[in-house]
Tab-separated table of C-alpha atoms and ligand atoms in Angstrom:
chain	number	residue	atom	x	y	z
A	1	MET	CA	86.374	34.876	46.790
A	2	MET	CA	87.225	31.339	45.731
A	3	ASP	CA	89.681	30.964	42.903
A	4	LYS	CA	88.091	29.703	39.811
A	5	LEU	CA	91.296	29.664	37.755
A	6	THR	CA	92.273	26.127	36.740
A	7	ALA	CA	95.160	26.989	34.571
A	8	SER	CA	96.334	23.970	32.443
A	9	VAL	CA	99.742	22.316	32.746
A	10	GLY	CA	102.242	24.088	30.493
A	11	THR	CA	100.876	27.574	31.259
A	12	ALA	CA	103.854	29.914	31.369
A	13	LEU	CA	104.317	31.662	34.862
A	14	ASP	CA	103.836	35.124	33.399
A	15	ARG	CA	100.615	34.216	32.106
A	16	PHE	CA	99.497	32.328	35.155
A	17	ILE	CA	100.350	35.389	37.266
A	18	ALA	CA	98.402	37.655	34.884
A	19	GLN	CA	95.255	35.327	34.932
A	20	LYS	CA	95.319	35.227	38.765
A	21	GLN	CA	95.528	39.029	39.023
A	22	GLU	CA	92.521	39.392	36.539
A	23	GLN	CA	90.459	37.482	39.224
A	24	PHE	CA	91.070	40.321	41.606
A	25	PRO	CA	89.349	43.454	40.248
A	26	TYR	CA	91.085	45.696	42.793
A	27	ALA	CA	94.541	44.198	42.107
A	28	THR	CA	97.192	46.674	41.101
A	29	GLY	CA	99.902	44.310	39.787
A	30	GLU	CA	102.428	45.185	42.417
A	31	LEU	CA	102.326	41.604	43.842
A	32	SER	CA	102.394	40.088	40.408
A	33	GLN	CA	105.515	42.261	39.713
A	34	LEU	CA	107.119	41.236	42.909
A	35	LEU	CA	106.482	37.399	42.119
A	36	ARG	CA	108.077	38.198	38.630
A	37	ASP	CA	111.055	39.843	40.310
A	38	ILE	CA	111.787	36.587	42.548
A	39	ALA	CA	111.394	34.356	39.412
A	40	LEU	CA	113.816	36.420	37.640
A	41	ALA	CA	116.434	36.413	40.248
A	42	SER	CA	116.026	32.603	40.810
A	43	LYS	CA	116.870	32.233	37.117
A	44	ILE	CA	120.110	33.972	37.645
A	45	ILE	CA	120.862	31.954	40.829
A	46	ASN	CA	120.023	28.870	38.897
A	47	ARG	CA	122.567	29.669	36.300
A	48	GLU	CA	125.083	30.383	39.046
A	49	ILE	CA	124.556	27.239	41.039
A	50	ASN	CA	124.693	24.950	37.624
A	51	ARG	CA	128.132	26.424	36.907
A	52	ALA	CA	129.558	26.876	40.344
A	53	GLY	CA	132.305	24.274	39.860
A	54	LEU	CA	133.648	25.981	36.835
A	55	ALA	CA	133.172	29.573	38.067
A	56	GLY	CA	135.129	29.021	41.423
A	57	ILE	CA	132.172	30.282	43.444
A	58	GLU	CA	132.052	27.117	45.476
A	59	GLY	CA	133.358	26.926	49.030
A	60	GLY	CA	133.241	29.395	52.037
A	61	ALA	CA	133.094	33.096	51.749
A	62	GLY	CA	135.385	33.340	54.659
A	63	ALA	CA	132.772	35.401	56.686
A	64	GLU	CA	129.964	34.419	59.207
A	65	ASN	CA	126.461	35.503	59.116
A	66	VAL	CA	124.568	37.058	62.192
A	67	GLN	CA	123.862	33.430	63.411
A	68	GLY	CA	127.534	32.684	63.445
A	69	GLU	CA	127.377	30.324	60.554
A	70	ALA	CA	130.009	30.124	57.904
A	71	GLN	CA	128.718	31.957	54.837
A	72	GLN	CA	129.181	30.017	51.388
A	73	LYS	CA	129.965	32.123	48.519
A	74	LEU	CA	126.741	31.175	46.885
A	75	ASP	CA	124.939	32.279	50.052
A	76	MET	CA	126.319	35.655	49.385
A	77	ILE	CA	125.792	35.714	45.809
A	78	ALA	CA	122.187	34.581	46.072
A	79	ASP	CA	121.534	37.243	48.728
A	80	ILE	CA	122.986	40.083	46.482
A	81	ARG	CA	121.028	38.898	43.629
A	82	PHE	CA	117.659	38.697	45.361
A	83	THR	CA	118.239	42.001	46.920
A	84	ARG	CA	119.261	43.504	43.839
A	85	ALA	CA	116.183	42.114	41.836
A	86	LEU	CA	113.806	43.138	44.717
A	87	SER	CA	115.217	46.666	44.978
A	88	LYS	CA	115.279	47.220	41.230
A	89	GLY	CA	111.877	45.788	40.813
A	90	GLY	CA	110.368	48.516	43.101
A	91	GLU	CA	107.616	46.590	44.754
A	92	THR	CA	109.529	45.844	47.927
A	93	CYS	CA	110.378	48.361	50.721
A	94	GLY	CA	112.223	46.287	53.133
A	95	ILE	CA	113.713	42.792	53.332
A	96	ILE	CA	114.997	40.405	56.124
A	97	SER	CA	117.503	38.105	54.769
A	98	GLU	CA	119.255	35.083	56.579
A	99	GLU	CA	122.626	36.545	55.481
A	100	VAL	CA	122.139	40.197	56.824
A	101	ASP	CA	121.813	41.176	60.255
A	102	GLY	CA	119.076	43.995	60.177
A	103	ILE	CA	116.608	45.319	57.825
A	104	ILE	CA	117.614	45.834	54.296
A	105	ASP	CA	115.981	49.195	53.218
A	106	THR	CA	115.618	48.959	49.470
A	107	GLY	CA	114.722	52.671	49.302
A	108	ASN	CA	111.437	52.013	47.588
A	109	HIS	CA	109.567	53.811	50.398
A	110	HIS	CA	106.480	54.069	48.056
A	111	ALA	CA	106.234	50.361	47.970
A	112	LYS	CA	103.588	48.363	50.059
A	113	TYR	CA	105.279	44.863	50.494
A	114	ILE	CA	108.217	43.545	52.523
A	115	VAL	CA	109.913	40.214	51.969
A	116	THR	CA	111.619	37.829	54.127
A	117	ILE	CA	114.045	35.529	52.399
A	118	ASP	CA	116.502	32.537	52.772
A	119	PRO	CA	118.328	33.301	49.621
A	120	LEU	CA	119.999	29.841	49.588
A	121	ASP	CA	118.725	27.043	51.608
A	122	GLY	CA	120.741	23.887	52.347
A	123	SER	CA	124.144	25.487	52.325
A	124	SER	CA	125.775	22.503	53.483
A	125	ASN	CA	124.930	20.698	50.268
A	126	ILE	CA	126.170	23.411	47.778
A	127	ASP	CA	129.556	21.923	47.230
A	128	VAL	CA	128.423	18.427	46.974
A	129	ASN	CA	125.973	18.953	44.087
A	130	VAL	CA	123.003	18.210	46.184
A	131	LEU	CA	119.736	20.161	45.642
A	132	VAL	CA	119.534	23.457	47.407
A	133	GLY	CA	116.705	26.013	47.435
A	134	THR	CA	115.391	29.471	48.161
A	135	ILE	CA	112.596	30.360	50.583
A	136	PHE	CA	110.532	33.478	50.654
A	137	SER	CA	107.551	35.143	52.376
A	138	ILE	CA	105.749	38.356	51.306
A	139	TYR	CA	103.859	40.603	53.640
A	140	ARG	CA	102.000	43.928	53.246
A	141	ARG	CA	103.862	46.747	55.107
A	142	ARG	CA	102.194	48.075	58.432
A	143	SER	CA	104.034	51.348	58.348
A	144	PRO	CA	102.710	54.411	56.201
A	145	ILE	CA	103.554	54.336	52.638
A	146	GLY	CA	106.461	56.816	52.086
A	147	ARG	CA	108.408	55.864	55.173
A	148	PRO	CA	111.485	53.635	55.605
A	149	PRO	CA	110.535	50.009	56.548
A	150	THR	CA	110.083	49.476	60.360
A	151	LYS	CA	110.611	46.599	62.813
A	152	GLU	CA	106.918	46.212	63.028
A	153	ASP	CA	106.679	45.689	59.325
A	154	MET	CA	109.191	42.729	59.566
A	155	LEU	CA	107.993	41.005	62.650
A	156	GLN	CA	104.709	39.862	61.541
A	157	GLN	CA	102.938	36.510	62.349
A	158	GLY	CA	102.809	34.053	59.625
A	159	THR	CA	99.170	34.279	59.295
A	160	GLU	CA	99.654	37.724	57.892
A	161	GLN	CA	101.594	36.390	54.674
A	162	VAL	CA	100.115	37.558	51.405
A	163	ALA	CA	102.236	34.953	49.573
A	164	ALA	CA	105.045	32.620	50.097
A	165	GLY	CA	107.120	30.136	48.226
A	166	TYR	CA	110.309	28.195	47.463
A	167	VAL	CA	112.629	27.580	44.553
A	168	LEU	CA	114.070	24.266	44.321
A	169	TYR	CA	117.522	23.923	42.406
A	170	GLY	CA	117.471	20.184	41.722
A	171	SER	CA	117.556	17.748	38.899
A	172	SER	CA	115.005	20.229	37.580
A	173	THR	CA	114.548	23.746	38.863
A	174	MET	CA	110.942	24.470	40.268
A	175	LEU	CA	109.310	27.492	41.713
A	176	VAL	CA	106.341	26.527	44.127
A	177	TYR	CA	104.227	29.312	45.764
A	178	SER	CA	100.890	30.280	46.878
A	179	THR	CA	98.984	33.643	47.233
A	180	GLY	CA	96.539	32.068	49.612
A	181	TYR	CA	94.530	30.280	46.814
A	182	GLY	CA	96.278	26.985	46.601
A	183	VAL	CA	99.712	25.860	45.854
A	184	ASN	CA	101.188	25.577	42.341
A	185	GLY	CA	104.423	24.352	40.936
A	186	PHE	CA	106.239	25.575	37.961
A	187	THR	CA	109.143	23.773	36.265
A	188	TYR	CA	111.997	25.909	34.635
A	189	GLU	CA	112.664	25.160	30.992
A	190	PRO	CA	116.242	26.579	30.595
A	191	SER	CA	116.221	26.738	26.694
A	192	LEU	CA	113.103	29.081	26.919
A	193	GLY	CA	114.175	30.902	30.085
A	194	GLU	CA	110.658	30.438	31.509
A	195	TYR	CA	108.811	28.604	34.140
A	196	PHE	CA	105.760	26.500	33.107
A	197	LEU	CA	103.031	25.114	35.208
A	198	SER	CA	103.799	21.411	35.899
A	199	HIS	CA	102.193	20.766	39.327
A	200	PRO	CA	98.657	22.525	39.628
A	201	ASN	CA	96.879	22.721	42.902
A	202	MET	CA	99.404	20.389	44.940
A	203	GLN	CA	97.864	18.544	47.756
A	204	CYS	CA	99.764	16.648	50.691
A	205	LYS	CA	98.513	13.339	51.599
A	206	GLU	CA	96.773	13.131	54.893
A	207	ASP	CA	99.242	10.376	56.061
A	208	GLY	CA	102.446	8.868	54.829
A	209	GLU	CA	105.420	6.391	55.519
A	210	ILE	CA	108.368	8.815	55.236
A	211	TYR	CA	110.198	10.503	58.136
A	212	SER	CA	112.917	13.109	57.750
A	213	ILE	CA	114.921	14.137	60.744
A	214	ASN	CA	118.713	14.282	61.362
A	215	GLU	CA	119.141	11.507	63.925
A	216	GLY	CA	122.604	12.588	64.726
A	217	GLY	CA	121.052	14.743	67.536
A	218	TYR	CA	118.993	11.599	68.830
A	219	ASN	CA	120.519	11.304	72.141
A	220	THR	CA	119.473	14.843	72.978
A	221	PHE	CA	115.901	14.632	71.639
A	222	ASP	CA	112.955	14.730	74.001
A	223	GLU	CA	111.883	11.297	75.154
A	224	GLY	CA	108.544	11.451	73.439
A	225	LEU	CA	110.098	12.447	70.165
A	226	LYS	CA	112.446	9.299	70.636
A	227	GLU	CA	109.447	7.167	71.105
A	228	TYR	CA	107.893	8.542	68.078
A	229	ILE	CA	110.921	7.750	65.805
A	230	THR	CA	111.009	4.158	67.305
A	231	ALA	CA	107.408	3.833	66.257
A	232	CYS	CA	108.200	4.918	62.814
A	233	LYS	CA	110.958	2.426	62.754
A	234	ASP	CA	108.657	-0.419	64.243
A	235	ARG	CA	106.431	0.403	61.247
A	236	GLU	CA	109.511	0.265	58.890
A	237	TYR	CA	108.758	3.754	57.600
A	238	SER	CA	111.423	5.152	55.227
A	239	SER	CA	113.821	7.427	56.595
A	240	ARG	CA	114.764	10.244	54.155
A	241	TYR	CA	116.918	13.228	54.828
A	242	ILE	CA	118.550	15.313	52.292
A	243	GLY	CA	119.749	18.078	54.539
A	244	SER	CA	117.999	20.724	52.521
A	245	LEU	CA	114.979	21.618	54.133
A	246	VAL	CA	113.311	22.669	50.810
A	247	GLY	CA	114.052	19.323	49.311
A	248	ASP	CA	112.691	17.259	52.272
A	249	PHE	CA	109.589	19.461	52.332
A	250	HIS	CA	109.004	19.119	48.662
A	251	ARG	CA	109.385	15.393	48.594
A	252	ASN	CA	107.043	14.821	51.657
A	253	LEU	CA	104.528	17.211	50.132
A	254	LEU	CA	104.365	15.098	46.978
A	255	LYS	CA	104.666	11.701	48.495
A	256	GLY	CA	103.269	12.211	52.202
A	257	GLY	CA	105.731	12.326	55.147
A	258	ILE	CA	106.873	14.255	58.043
A	259	TYR	CA	109.934	16.554	58.471
A	260	ILE	CA	110.995	17.253	61.963
A	261	TYR	CA	113.789	19.537	63.006
A	262	PRO	CA	113.241	19.455	66.837
A	263	SER	CA	114.973	21.307	69.750
A	264	THR	CA	118.287	19.600	70.524
A	265	SER	CA	121.067	20.379	72.909
A	266	LYS	CA	122.949	22.394	70.120
A	267	TYR	CA	119.826	24.201	68.977
A	268	LYS	CA	117.707	24.567	72.260
A	269	THR	CA	114.877	26.418	70.313
A	270	GLY	CA	115.357	24.404	67.039
A	271	LYS	CA	117.684	25.332	64.150
A	272	LEU	CA	115.379	26.611	61.534
A	273	ARG	CA	114.423	30.400	61.307
A	274	LEU	CA	110.669	31.264	61.810
A	275	LEU	CA	110.751	34.544	59.580
A	276	TYR	CA	112.373	33.079	56.427
A	277	GLU	CA	112.048	29.331	56.639
A	278	CYS	CA	109.157	28.078	58.820
A	279	ASN	CA	106.494	30.686	58.111
A	280	ALA	CA	106.720	30.322	54.447
A	281	LEU	CA	106.728	26.492	54.415
A	282	ALA	CA	103.894	26.574	57.090
A	283	PHE	CA	101.751	28.909	54.801
A	284	LEU	CA	102.404	26.447	51.762
A	285	ALA	CA	101.743	23.407	54.073
A	286	GLU	CA	98.363	24.741	55.233
A	287	GLN	CA	97.422	25.665	51.554
A	288	SER	CA	98.156	22.073	50.445
A	289	GLY	CA	96.210	20.233	53.364
A	290	ALA	CA	99.423	19.618	55.396
A	291	MET	CA	100.177	20.825	58.950
A	292	ALA	CA	103.050	22.741	60.534
A	293	THR	CA	103.611	23.181	64.301
A	294	ASP	CA	106.562	23.634	66.762
A	295	GLY	CA	105.274	20.553	68.550
A	296	TYR	CA	102.905	22.395	70.573
A	297	GLN	CA	101.320	25.220	68.590
A	298	ARG	CA	100.715	26.224	64.880
A	299	ILE	CA	103.730	27.863	63.488
A	300	LEU	CA	101.685	30.576	61.770
A	301	ASP	CA	100.216	31.714	65.127
A	302	ILE	CA	103.677	32.425	66.660
A	303	LYS	CA	104.288	36.134	67.263
A	304	PRO	CA	107.887	36.924	66.139
A	305	THR	CA	110.166	38.986	68.463
A	306	GLU	CA	113.470	38.766	66.522
A	307	PHE	CA	114.448	38.869	62.993
A	308	HIS	CA	116.407	35.608	63.247
A	309	GLN	CA	114.593	33.634	65.846
A	310	ARG	CA	114.577	29.995	65.573
A	311	THR	CA	111.718	27.445	66.237
A	312	PRO	CA	111.281	23.602	66.303
A	313	PHE	CA	109.546	22.492	63.164
A	314	TYR	CA	107.174	19.625	62.571
A	315	VAL	CA	105.654	19.772	59.226
A	316	GLY	CA	104.005	17.451	56.805
A	317	SER	CA	101.020	14.984	56.649
A	318	PRO	CA	98.501	16.137	59.275
A	319	LYS	CA	97.975	12.657	60.798
A	320	MET	CA	101.856	12.242	61.076
A	321	VAL	CA	102.225	15.646	62.723
A	322	GLU	CA	99.394	15.191	65.068
A	323	GLU	CA	100.850	11.749	66.060
A	324	ALA	CA	104.243	13.148	66.478
A	325	MET	CA	102.877	15.861	68.726
A	326	SER	CA	100.949	13.420	70.892
A	327	PHE	CA	104.198	11.426	71.482
A	328	LEU	CA	106.134	14.610	71.979
A	329	GLN	CA	103.603	15.818	74.646
A	330	GLY	CA	103.405	12.518	76.368
A	331	LYS	CA	99.898	11.957	75.335
A	332	LYS	CA	100.763	8.850	73.424
A	333	HIS	CA	103.373	6.208	74.042
A	334	LYS	CA	104.846	3.244	71.995
A	335	SER	CA	102.489	0.257	72.725
A	336	VAL	CA	104.821	-2.163	74.615
A	337	THR	CA	103.976	-5.649	73.418
A	338	ALA	CA	104.710	-8.425	75.950
A	339	PRO	CA	107.061	-11.479	74.642
A	340	PRO	CA	104.904	-14.011	72.970
A	341	VAL	CA	103.678	-16.921	75.317
A	342	ASN	CA	103.750	-20.135	73.492
A	343	GLY	CA	104.036	-18.358	70.302
A	344	VAL	CA	100.970	-16.344	71.023
A	345	GLU	CA	101.435	-12.638	71.079
A	346	VAL	CA	99.928	-10.891	74.255
A	347	LYS	CA	98.750	-7.326	73.717
B	1	FBP	O1	122.723	19.725	59.180
B	1	FBP	P1	121.382	19.639	59.938
B	1	FBP	O2	121.766	20.056	61.497
B	1	FBP	O3	120.547	18.576	59.809
B	1	FBP	O4	120.548	20.886	59.297
B	1	FBP	C1	120.112	20.885	57.985
B	1	FBP	C2	119.138	21.891	58.017
B	1	FBP	O5	119.855	23.138	57.980
B	1	FBP	C3	119.547	23.952	56.825
B	1	FBP	O6	120.559	23.723	56.020
B	1	FBP	C4	119.391	25.328	57.223
B	1	FBP	O7	119.314	26.196	56.177
B	1	FBP	P2	120.345	27.154	55.602
B	1	FBP	O8	121.208	26.165	54.809
B	1	FBP	O9	119.652	28.181	54.971
B	1	FBP	O10	121.171	27.691	56.780
B	1	FBP	C5	118.134	23.238	56.287
B	1	FBP	O11	118.153	23.471	54.847
B	1	FBP	C6	118.289	21.848	56.587
B	1	FBP	O12	117.214	21.254	56.742
B	2	MG	MG1	117.721	27.572	55.102
B	3	MG	MG1	120.225	29.759	53.865
């Protein structure tokens, strides 16, 4: 059923969610409530981030997550806040979080949804006042209602997502999500404590001139990828890299561009996590006309086998992703122009 709703800019998130739900006669309101739970938790995190420097919640927490990464205090605060909001909200039966090894059983065994979440994305930017984010995916459980959540509930392909989104804690705070009927962005108005529609029906440009990749690992990149980066430089594309996936993705979604986190010698299968980073952004990408692959296949088609598995990530304007893939796969090479002869370029 095509979405007929064209909510106008300024519509409050609550109202937008209610209007959307009305469009689905069989909707029971659980997904709507879950989205509200996420929005609520993000408002609390937003407050914590804004005052982190004063509240002594910057810096490391002195612990490591399951991936051996040093956890920041705000990583853990965000994890606790989202887990609490989703557990109390009652619509989520199980959670996979970047900060927790196994399944978080919320105790809501009557609930039909599960959530995978990166509570705080861009952790390396927390203490330097550069934007960070939250990334989430929502799936229907596979196991029978009434039981605790299972591994099968958590390890679902990205195509099974019923909703996905991110929160951007930047110069303004935004919530961007999709329930499979387009991508909409809401800007937070702190004085009213509410999100309002500011970016309806977000569409990614088919092509762009921005490339986002951490070139620090350049020497260990695949030869094809090196050639693609050289081609971008030859064309004098802009290199932009915030180091917060959400921020780089959001910019390229609005302006056109490509974000790449490839396999490197340090991260042989890429750095980013399939379940709570790449699947969500791939869902949003495809909903906005962009493309998301691991360099060879569609991210949403990857069958997960582990909660914290990583994948290379190529996402953004479809023309750019396709070209990067053809370079990576050796199907395309940089055109070698011969030195000009008597000032005449020889192709
Ligand atoms: O510093 P690197 O290797 O370029 O990695 C940056 C990438 O890692 C991340 O910080 C990983 O996410 P977390 O901060 O949630 O662990 C991405 O946001 C970002 O794009
Ligand atoms: Mg992350
Ligand atoms: Mg994180």
